[in-house]
Amino acid sequence: MPELARLARTELAAAVRLARWAGTGPVMAGPTNILPDTTVQEAAAALELTPGQIRTAWDRARLTGLIELHGGAARPGWRLRAWDSDDTAVLRGWVA
């Protein structure tokens, strides 16, 4: 299982970085839970990723529980808090 967890962590690395970035300040999603273009550009510059990579990471972070939305505001999800210490949480997120 450690090898699978390592693979999952690699596949979701950008989503984890984005979730951690979103946890540093208020990040608001649009009405359909999509990041506004200005936020995508800010995240891309901060994380040195392309806007396309940010959009993909956003979708993965939301689907895996790395980010939770409350009233449109993104917060680190429970899975992000368990990310470094719980291989099972990582694998469940990857499957999601």
PDB file of C-alpha atoms in Angstrom:
ATOM      1  CA  MET A   1       0.000   0.000   0.000  1.00  0.00           C
ATOM      2  CA  PRO A   2       2.803   2.542   0.605  1.00  0.00           C
ATOM      3  CA  GLU A   3       3.715   2.413  -3.107  1.00  0.00           C
ATOM      4  CA  LEU A   4       0.108   3.118  -4.122  1.00  0.00           C
ATOM      5  CA  ALA A   5      -0.106   5.969  -1.638  1.00  0.00           C
ATOM      6  CA  ARG A   6       3.117   7.420  -3.066  1.00  0.00           C
ATOM      7  CA  LEU A   7       1.649   7.219  -6.573  1.00  0.00           C
ATOM      8  CA  ALA A   8      -1.568   8.886  -5.390  1.00  0.00           C
ATOM      9  CA  ARG A   9       0.397  11.666  -3.710  1.00  0.00           C
ATOM     10  CA  THR A  10       2.310  12.234  -6.953  1.00  0.00           C
ATOM     11  CA  GLU A  11      -0.871  12.322  -9.060  1.00  0.00           C
ATOM     12  CA  LEU A  12      -2.580  14.760  -6.694  1.00  0.00           C
ATOM     13  CA  ALA A  13       0.465  16.926  -5.910  1.00  0.00           C
ATOM     14  CA  ALA A  14      -0.845  20.011  -7.731  1.00  0.00           C
ATOM     15  CA  ALA A  15      -4.242  19.659  -6.045  1.00  0.00           C
ATOM     16  CA  VAL A  16      -2.555  19.514  -2.639  1.00  0.00           C
ATOM     17  CA  ARG A  17      -0.438  22.582  -3.410  1.00  0.00           C
ATOM     18  CA  LEU A  18      -3.532  24.480  -4.535  1.00  0.00           C
ATOM     19  CA  ALA A  19      -5.490  23.425  -1.451  1.00  0.00           C
ATOM     20  CA  ARG A  20      -2.676  24.610   0.800  1.00  0.00           C
ATOM     21  CA  TRP A  21      -2.466  27.886  -1.132  1.00  0.00           C
ATOM     22  CA  ALA A  22      -6.234  28.358  -0.816  1.00  0.00           C
ATOM     23  CA  GLY A  23      -5.900  27.864   2.929  1.00  0.00           C
ATOM     24  CA  THR A  24      -3.619  30.887   3.250  1.00  0.00           C
ATOM     25  CA  GLY A  25      -6.281  33.449   2.436  1.00  0.00           C
ATOM     26  CA  PRO A  26      -9.827  33.909   1.313  1.00  0.00           C
ATOM     27  CA  VAL A  27     -10.415  32.101  -1.961  1.00  0.00           C
ATOM     28  CA  MET A  28     -13.924  32.437  -3.286  1.00  0.00           C
ATOM     29  CA  ALA A  29     -15.422  30.236  -5.964  1.00  0.00           C
ATOM     30  CA  GLY A  30     -17.993  31.490  -8.416  1.00  0.00           C
ATOM     31  CA  PRO A  31     -21.674  30.547  -8.225  1.00  0.00           C
ATOM     32  CA  THR A  32     -21.007  27.204  -9.936  1.00  0.00           C
ATOM     33  CA  ASN A  33     -17.986  26.433  -7.697  1.00  0.00           C
ATOM     34  CA  ILE A  34     -15.577  27.340 -10.499  1.00  0.00           C
ATOM     35  CA  LEU A  35     -12.628  29.590  -9.741  1.00  0.00           C
ATOM     36  CA  PRO A  36     -12.863  33.085 -11.253  1.00  0.00           C
ATOM     37  CA  ASP A  37     -10.232  33.855 -13.897  1.00  0.00           C
ATOM     38  CA  THR A  38      -8.461  36.374 -11.657  1.00  0.00           C
ATOM     39  CA  THR A  39      -8.046  33.763  -8.930  1.00  0.00           C
ATOM     40  CA  VAL A  40      -6.821  31.207 -11.458  1.00  0.00           C
ATOM     41  CA  GLN A  41      -4.180  33.701 -12.613  1.00  0.00           C
ATOM     42  CA  GLU A  42      -3.128  34.479  -9.013  1.00  0.00           C
ATOM     43  CA  ALA A  43      -2.821  30.791  -8.157  1.00  0.00           C
ATOM     44  CA  ALA A  44      -0.934  30.038 -11.379  1.00  0.00           C
ATOM     45  CA  ALA A  45       1.599  32.775 -10.628  1.00  0.00           C
ATOM     46  CA  ALA A  46       1.970  31.794  -6.968  1.00  0.00           C
ATOM     47  CA  LEU A  47       2.336  28.071  -7.647  1.00  0.00           C
ATOM     48  CA  GLU A  48       4.205  28.342 -10.965  1.00  0.00           C
ATOM     49  CA  LEU A  49       1.573  26.300 -12.786  1.00  0.00           C
ATOM     50  CA  THR A  50      -0.424  27.041 -15.918  1.00  0.00           C
ATOM     51  CA  PRO A  51      -4.030  28.206 -15.671  1.00  0.00           C
ATOM     52  CA  GLY A  52      -5.086  24.841 -17.118  1.00  0.00           C
ATOM     53  CA  GLN A  53      -3.168  23.010 -14.416  1.00  0.00           C
ATOM     54  CA  ILE A  54      -4.824  25.191 -11.774  1.00  0.00           C
ATOM     55  CA  ARG A  55      -8.311  24.407 -13.104  1.00  0.00           C
ATOM     56  CA  THR A  56      -7.526  20.680 -13.132  1.00  0.00           C
ATOM     57  CA  ALA A  57      -6.028  20.879  -9.640  1.00  0.00           C
ATOM     58  CA  TRP A  58      -9.116  22.780  -8.409  1.00  0.00           C
ATOM     59  CA  ASP A  59     -11.450  20.087  -9.719  1.00  0.00           C
ATOM     60  CA  ARG A  60      -9.338  17.319  -8.204  1.00  0.00           C
ATOM     61  CA  ALA A  61      -9.019  19.117  -4.880  1.00  0.00           C
ATOM     62  CA  ARG A  62     -12.789  19.544  -4.616  1.00  0.00           C
ATOM     63  CA  LEU A  63     -13.566  15.967  -5.685  1.00  0.00           C
ATOM     64  CA  THR A  64     -11.059  14.413  -3.300  1.00  0.00           C
ATOM     65  CA  GLY A  65     -11.947  16.464  -0.222  1.00  0.00           C
ATOM     66  CA  LEU A  66      -8.696  18.411  -0.162  1.00  0.00           C
ATOM     67  CA  ILE A  67     -10.796  21.579  -0.434  1.00  0.00           C
ATOM     68  CA  GLU A  68     -14.258  22.093   0.999  1.00  0.00           C
ATOM     69  CA  LEU A  69     -16.532  24.947  -0.034  1.00  0.00           C
ATOM     70  CA  HIS A  70     -18.605  26.753   2.559  1.00  0.00           C
ATOM     71  CA  GLY A  71     -20.744  29.577   1.198  1.00  0.00           C
ATOM     72  CA  GLY A  72     -18.448  29.760  -1.822  1.00  0.00           C
ATOM     73  CA  ALA A  73     -15.320  30.098   0.320  1.00  0.00           C
ATOM     74  CA  ALA A  74     -12.665  27.430  -0.107  1.00  0.00           C
ATOM     75  CA  ARG A  75     -11.143  25.935   3.021  1.00  0.00           C
ATOM     76  CA  PRO A  76      -8.702  23.089   3.477  1.00  0.00           C
ATOM     77  CA  GLY A  77     -10.690  19.877   3.755  1.00  0.00           C
ATOM     78  CA  TRP A  78     -10.300  17.058   6.221  1.00  0.00           C
ATOM     79  CA  ARG A  79      -8.320  15.001   3.720  1.00  0.00           C
ATOM     80  CA  LEU A  80      -5.678  17.729   3.441  1.00  0.00           C
ATOM     81  CA  ARG A  81      -5.225  17.690   7.209  1.00  0.00           C
ATOM     82  CA  ALA A  82      -4.627  13.912   7.023  1.00  0.00           C
ATOM     83  CA  TRP A  83      -2.550  14.047   3.822  1.00  0.00           C
ATOM     84  CA  ASP A  84       0.934  13.654   5.256  1.00  0.00           C
ATOM     85  CA  SER A  85       0.102  11.045   7.872  1.00  0.00           C
ATOM     86  CA  ASP A  86      -2.703   8.821   6.574  1.00  0.00           C
ATOM     87  CA  ASP A  87      -2.091   6.628   3.518  1.00  0.00           C
ATOM     88  CA  THR A  88      -5.677   5.373   3.640  1.00  0.00           C
ATOM     89  CA  ALA A  89      -7.070   8.908   3.349  1.00  0.00           C
ATOM     90  CA  VAL A  90      -4.750   9.553   0.409  1.00  0.00           C
ATOM     91  CA  LEU A  91      -5.849   6.401  -1.385  1.00  0.00           C
ATOM     92  CA  ARG A  92      -9.541   7.108  -0.800  1.00  0.00           C
ATOM     93  CA  GLY A  93      -9.085  10.591  -2.197  1.00  0.00           C
ATOM     94  CA  TRP A  94      -7.285   9.236  -5.232  1.00  0.00           C
ATOM     95  CA  VAL A  95     -10.088   6.764  -5.892  1.00  0.00           C
ATOM     96  CA  ALA A  96     -12.629   9.581  -5.624  1.00  0.00           C
TER      97      ALA A  96
END
